[in-house]
XYZ file of C-alpha atoms in Angstrom:
386
model
C 11.682 17.220 8.358
C 15.111 16.250 9.610
C 13.975 15.854 13.213
C 14.156 12.421 14.872
C 11.073 10.369 13.999
C 11.936 7.287 16.024
C 9.523 7.935 18.897
C 5.803 8.733 18.661
C 4.621 11.998 20.176
C 3.568 11.211 23.728
C 0.991 14.020 23.657
C -0.734 12.638 20.555
C -3.387 9.906 20.421
C -1.899 6.452 21.087
C -0.470 4.933 17.903
C -1.708 1.425 17.299
C -0.056 1.132 13.876
C 3.567 1.363 12.756
C 4.252 1.857 9.042
C 7.786 1.152 7.806
C 8.848 2.004 4.249
C 10.431 4.906 2.370
C 8.603 7.627 0.478
C 9.403 7.799 -3.231
C 9.188 9.924 -6.345
C 7.111 8.134 -9.023
C 7.398 9.150 -12.665
C 4.673 7.701 -14.890
C 5.347 7.226 -18.603
C 3.423 5.884 -21.566
C 5.334 4.638 -24.598
C 8.369 6.596 -23.425
C 6.484 9.882 -22.937
C 6.410 11.332 -19.421
C 2.833 11.856 -18.270
C 3.104 12.788 -14.619
C 5.230 12.845 -11.496
C 3.667 11.959 -8.139
C 4.469 11.200 -4.551
C 4.948 7.441 -4.325
C 5.893 4.621 -2.031
C 3.540 2.248 -0.235
C 3.816 4.335 2.923
C 2.250 7.388 1.280
C -0.808 5.433 0.101
C -1.241 3.555 3.378
C -0.964 6.687 5.517
C -3.484 8.472 3.292
C -6.025 5.751 4.105
C -5.154 5.575 7.809
C -5.356 9.359 8.161
C -8.652 9.450 6.258
C -10.160 6.906 8.641
C -8.656 8.622 11.732
C -6.431 5.653 12.615
C -3.429 6.939 14.637
C -0.168 5.709 13.163
C 3.566 6.258 13.353
C 5.658 6.227 10.190
C 9.327 5.404 9.680
C 10.450 6.591 6.234
C 13.633 8.027 4.791
C 14.041 10.544 1.974
C 16.821 12.608 0.476
C 17.318 16.357 0.760
C 15.569 16.667 -2.614
C 12.208 15.518 -1.195
C 9.662 18.301 -1.730
C 6.224 16.782 -1.131
C 4.083 17.893 1.828
C 3.198 14.829 3.909
C 1.335 14.388 7.179
C 3.966 12.008 8.590
C 7.379 13.645 8.419
C 10.182 11.424 7.110
C 13.799 11.369 8.176
C 15.837 13.433 5.704
C 19.208 11.917 4.815
C 21.417 14.725 3.438
C 23.896 12.293 1.887
C 21.218 10.381 -0.020
C 18.643 11.088 -2.712
C 14.980 10.145 -2.459
C 14.080 6.786 -3.959
C 12.958 7.324 -7.554
C 10.904 4.922 -9.671
C 9.988 5.094 -13.343
C 6.755 3.258 -14.203
C 6.595 2.535 -17.943
C 3.097 1.877 -19.298
C 2.532 0.751 -22.865
C -0.155 1.131 -25.491
C -1.883 -1.930 -26.871
C 0.595 -2.176 -29.749
C 3.591 -2.296 -27.420
C 2.081 -4.179 -24.468
C 2.477 -7.531 -26.235
C 6.249 -7.111 -26.146
C 6.586 -5.436 -22.742
C 3.481 -6.339 -20.757
C 1.252 -3.667 -19.265
C 3.945 -2.106 -17.097
C 7.687 -2.165 -16.513
C 8.938 -0.733 -13.232
C 12.481 0.595 -12.758
C 14.202 1.863 -9.634
C 16.384 4.740 -10.767
C 17.699 5.758 -7.342
C 17.416 4.363 -3.837
C 17.530 6.207 -0.545
C 19.300 4.739 2.470
C 17.725 1.559 3.862
C 15.825 1.508 7.159
C 17.880 -0.176 9.867
C 16.651 -1.844 13.080
C 18.022 1.092 15.076
C 15.742 3.457 13.153
C 12.669 1.821 14.692
C 11.128 3.142 17.922
C 11.317 1.482 21.315
C 7.528 1.713 21.733
C 5.191 -1.239 21.236
C 2.460 -1.275 18.596
C -0.594 -3.403 18.050
C 0.010 -3.602 14.301
C 3.114 -3.138 12.194
C 3.310 -2.902 8.400
C 6.506 -3.730 6.521
C 5.891 -2.055 3.175
C 9.225 -1.281 1.554
C 9.234 -0.824 -2.210
C 12.883 -0.127 -3.014
C 14.724 -2.776 -1.024
C 14.903 -0.618 2.110
C 13.760 -3.317 4.577
C 16.279 -6.004 5.559
C 15.590 -9.281 7.379
C 17.071 -7.699 10.502
C 14.685 -4.748 10.293
C 11.689 -7.024 9.804
C 12.825 -9.112 12.772
C 12.938 -5.972 14.897
C 9.392 -5.114 13.798
C 8.283 -8.583 14.873
C 9.760 -7.893 18.303
C 7.936 -4.595 18.916
C 4.570 -5.257 17.196
C 1.839 -7.642 18.307
C 0.823 -8.396 14.725
C 2.947 -7.676 11.643
C 1.540 -7.348 8.134
C 4.051 -7.715 5.310
C 3.672 -6.772 1.683
C 5.620 -9.463 -0.160
C 7.125 -6.831 -2.474
C 9.220 -5.818 0.553
C 10.787 -9.268 0.515
C 11.123 -10.534 -3.042
C 12.098 -7.525 -5.157
C 15.541 -7.374 -6.738
C 16.849 -4.638 -9.020
C 18.905 -4.943 -12.185
C 22.259 -3.238 -11.467
C 22.431 -1.726 -14.967
C 19.002 -0.110 -15.389
C 17.123 -0.741 -12.128
C 14.434 -2.971 -13.649
C 12.451 -4.650 -10.888
C 12.465 -8.420 -10.902
C 11.050 -10.899 -8.421
C 12.702 -13.869 -6.710
C 11.188 -16.815 -4.920
C 10.414 -16.071 -1.269
C 12.526 -19.035 -0.174
C 15.545 -17.412 -1.830
C 14.947 -13.950 -0.385
C 16.552 -14.244 3.058
C 13.188 -13.588 4.759
C 11.592 -17.017 4.600
C 12.696 -18.112 8.091
C 10.681 -15.236 9.598
C 7.387 -16.318 8.019
C 6.106 -18.239 11.097
C 6.216 -14.980 13.092
C 4.351 -12.911 10.472
C 0.642 -12.334 11.030
C -0.433 -11.474 7.469
C 1.376 -11.719 4.150
C -0.101 -9.792 1.203
C 0.766 -10.577 -2.414
C -0.645 -9.409 -5.720
C -1.849 -11.861 -8.324
C 1.426 -11.320 -10.215
C 3.547 -11.873 -7.093
C 1.710 -14.976 -5.854
C 3.649 -17.410 -8.118
C 6.799 -16.474 -6.175
C 5.101 -17.579 -2.978
C 4.054 -21.142 -2.119
C 0.604 -20.173 -0.868
C -0.225 -23.648 0.374
C 2.917 -23.773 2.482
C 2.784 -20.161 3.639
C -0.830 -20.376 4.813
C 0.270 -22.944 7.408
C 2.419 -20.232 9.023
C 0.370 -17.065 8.568
C -2.703 -15.627 6.916
C -2.033 -15.052 3.210
C -4.021 -12.515 1.189
C -3.762 -12.419 -2.594
C -5.215 -9.341 -4.277
C -6.811 -10.047 -7.644
C -7.431 -6.584 -9.070
C -10.969 -6.177 -10.330
C -11.862 -9.589 -8.844
C -11.266 -8.523 -5.250
C -9.009 -10.667 -3.092
C -8.677 -14.145 -1.634
C -7.898 -14.830 2.026
C -6.060 -18.081 2.874
C -5.871 -19.150 6.491
C -4.827 -22.686 7.401
C -7.480 -24.915 5.796
C -9.912 -22.100 5.029
C -10.227 -19.923 1.927
C -12.517 -16.953 1.313
C -13.132 -14.969 -1.855
C -13.780 -11.359 -0.862
C -15.987 -9.423 -3.253
C -14.646 -6.425 -5.188
C -16.100 -2.963 -5.650
C -16.437 -2.396 -9.416
C -14.732 0.725 -10.696
C -13.128 2.196 -13.797
C -9.376 1.725 -13.499
C -7.405 4.839 -14.336
C -4.046 4.231 -12.658
C -3.251 0.904 -10.899
C -0.384 2.403 -8.896
C -0.875 2.023 -5.142
C -3.970 -0.186 -5.264
C -2.399 -2.902 -3.117
C -1.004 -0.316 -0.722
C -4.409 1.289 -0.228
C -5.822 -2.201 0.241
C -3.392 -2.722 3.125
C -4.338 0.640 4.611
C -8.031 -0.239 4.560
C -7.372 -3.779 5.774
C -5.323 -2.789 8.816
C -7.870 -0.060 9.612
C -10.484 -2.790 9.820
C -8.277 -4.854 12.113
C -7.629 -1.851 14.368
C -11.408 -1.408 14.621
C -11.735 -5.096 15.621
C -13.526 -6.216 12.460
C -13.356 -9.846 11.436
C -10.591 -10.527 8.908
C -13.001 -11.030 5.949
C -14.774 -7.764 6.798
C -11.417 -5.964 7.078
C -10.537 -7.342 3.635
C -13.741 -5.795 2.275
C -12.590 -2.445 3.619
C -9.259 -3.036 1.884
C -10.989 -3.793 -1.418
C -13.008 -0.592 -1.099
C -9.954 1.637 -0.756
C -8.129 -0.234 -3.504
C -11.037 0.525 -5.852
C -11.107 4.187 -4.839
C -7.381 4.472 -5.499
C -7.298 2.991 -9.008
C -10.039 5.405 -10.097
C -7.650 8.355 -9.622
C -4.183 9.232 -10.822
C -1.331 8.870 -8.344
C -1.929 9.399 -4.646
C -5.723 9.425 -4.165
C -7.783 12.223 -2.660
C -10.690 10.780 -0.693
C -13.894 12.756 -0.421
C -14.684 13.660 3.202
C -18.284 12.571 2.730
C -17.414 9.029 1.770
C -14.818 8.794 4.551
C -17.399 9.726 7.161
C -19.929 7.293 5.741
C -17.349 4.512 5.739
C -16.364 5.259 9.340
C -20.043 5.163 10.346
C -20.574 1.826 8.590
C -17.466 0.358 10.215
C -18.720 1.343 13.665
C -22.141 -0.158 12.976
C -20.562 -3.344 11.713
C -18.281 -3.645 14.737
C -21.195 -3.292 17.141
C -23.155 -5.984 15.350
C -20.960 -8.813 16.556
C -18.706 -7.653 19.401
C -21.279 -5.705 21.450
C -21.175 -2.081 22.485
C -18.712 -2.503 25.359
C -16.637 -5.526 24.314
C -13.415 -5.127 22.356
C -11.472 -8.076 21.002
C -7.824 -8.520 21.796
C -5.431 -8.671 18.860
C -4.759 -12.339 19.596
C -8.495 -13.056 19.330
C -8.923 -11.892 15.739
C -11.868 -13.519 14.022
C -10.856 -15.284 10.816
C -14.319 -16.631 9.976
C -16.702 -14.845 7.631
C -19.349 -13.466 10.017
C -23.075 -13.262 9.472
C -23.982 -10.071 7.647
C -20.794 -9.964 5.546
C -22.771 -9.461 2.325
C -24.808 -6.699 3.911
C -21.592 -4.967 4.999
C -20.401 -5.100 1.382
C -23.696 -3.560 0.263
C -23.464 -0.758 2.823
C -19.896 0.072 1.794
C -20.988 0.043 -1.860
C -23.668 2.586 -1.041
C -21.154 4.775 0.777
C -18.829 4.565 -2.223
C -21.433 6.120 -4.514
C -20.905 9.449 -2.762
C -17.488 9.742 -4.401
C -18.743 9.064 -7.925
C -18.749 12.698 -9.071
C -15.257 13.279 -7.641
C -13.678 10.243 -9.295
C -15.294 11.004 -12.633
C -13.504 14.359 -12.643
C -10.217 12.686 -11.681
C -10.230 9.929 -14.308
C -7.188 9.618 -16.509
C -6.815 7.072 -19.316
C -3.246 5.803 -19.530
C -3.932 4.402 -22.965
C -5.266 7.563 -24.565
C -3.916 10.514 -22.588
C -1.105 12.758 -23.696
C 0.680 15.189 -21.365
C -1.369 18.061 -22.784
C -4.614 16.141 -22.449
C -3.781 15.234 -18.882
C -3.122 18.885 -18.044
C -6.355 20.050 -19.665
C -8.486 17.368 -17.999
C -6.924 17.556 -14.515
C -9.558 18.711 -12.048
C -8.160 21.183 -9.478
C -9.391 19.132 -6.517
C -7.462 16.103 -7.771
C -4.071 17.732 -7.760
C -3.253 17.870 -4.040
C -0.218 15.517 -3.907
C 0.449 15.212 -7.629
C 1.718 17.427 -10.382
C 2.603 17.290 -14.011
C 6.260 16.702 -14.679
C 7.574 20.211 -15.020
C 11.067 19.517 -13.693
C 13.813 17.279 -15.005
C 13.762 14.509 -12.432
C 12.762 11.975 -15.094
C 15.616 13.041 -17.370
C 18.320 11.902 -14.994
C 20.295 8.830 -16.109
C 19.647 5.434 -14.575
C 21.954 4.922 -11.617
C 23.051 1.678 -10.013
C 23.069 1.646 -6.240
C 26.225 0.040 -4.899
C 26.015 -1.678 -1.591
C 22.244 -1.468 -1.294
C 19.698 -4.301 -1.579
């Protein structure tokens, strides 16, 4: 795990996607009671989707020597640093009025990712998806230099952390130090809660802006156009990673030369599959194959069997057959119904014991109940880090 990850393996399939962001430990709590500990970080969710759809990618992530999760994309281990650790505090209905649905705290932060950590290779698509302040303006600028199209999750840019307890707060994009790079960004993704910190009308003049709206799908803003992209109804169990999985599905669609609205549908699909499970999702192989088949059929409908669009020729219009593509993906999604039913976990009603008793064995691949004391460590400020 400590080997140099800066260069893709020349013997492997060509990597069209670069994912930049640290892996994390996530500890989930309800009303102060620890429910579960899982592998976290946007990179873990995105790579799970990319791997599931057989999209070659290269990952730049840092962890501490304490990192113990098996991952398909090996991170760089930093012996002098600890893995980024987040506590996600969920609240019952009685307490949510005072706290909101969730309070997120960064307890520890691993070393940031510097421009020199990035590879010399070129990539078709790059994703800046830091969650703990690990991406600086200089690192993003380097990504813009080596990637044809860069997708940025706005949480990489506007998160700040209380020095006393690590509580995550958001700042206006114009005050973040990243705003001057916006004209070079291809896509900027924000959640419904993050959108107020972004001037959508101004940003859409520079790049394509996508705002995810939870159960209502997402909205794509591009210059003077605006498209509402339909959701895939599901029972939400754990909202963690929904936007990350959306990005994984979305960039997979772009890699496969889908029109932007169709790629956003693919993003919505994987967001819905993620929230129906606890922690890092486990995708059924049957649904993945069906989705890959539908994506190939959709691509051939409007680019022809032998034609492949260049990245600079991405189609931002909603193509004919968009509704039918949604219907075909909905049908493919039904295959996973029995799996997700077994994986459901109610944050409002579950207790640690109930979670353990109801956890289906096939849902536990990258997650585990909190049986160690990582969540008992005191909150630590991180001097000299973003």
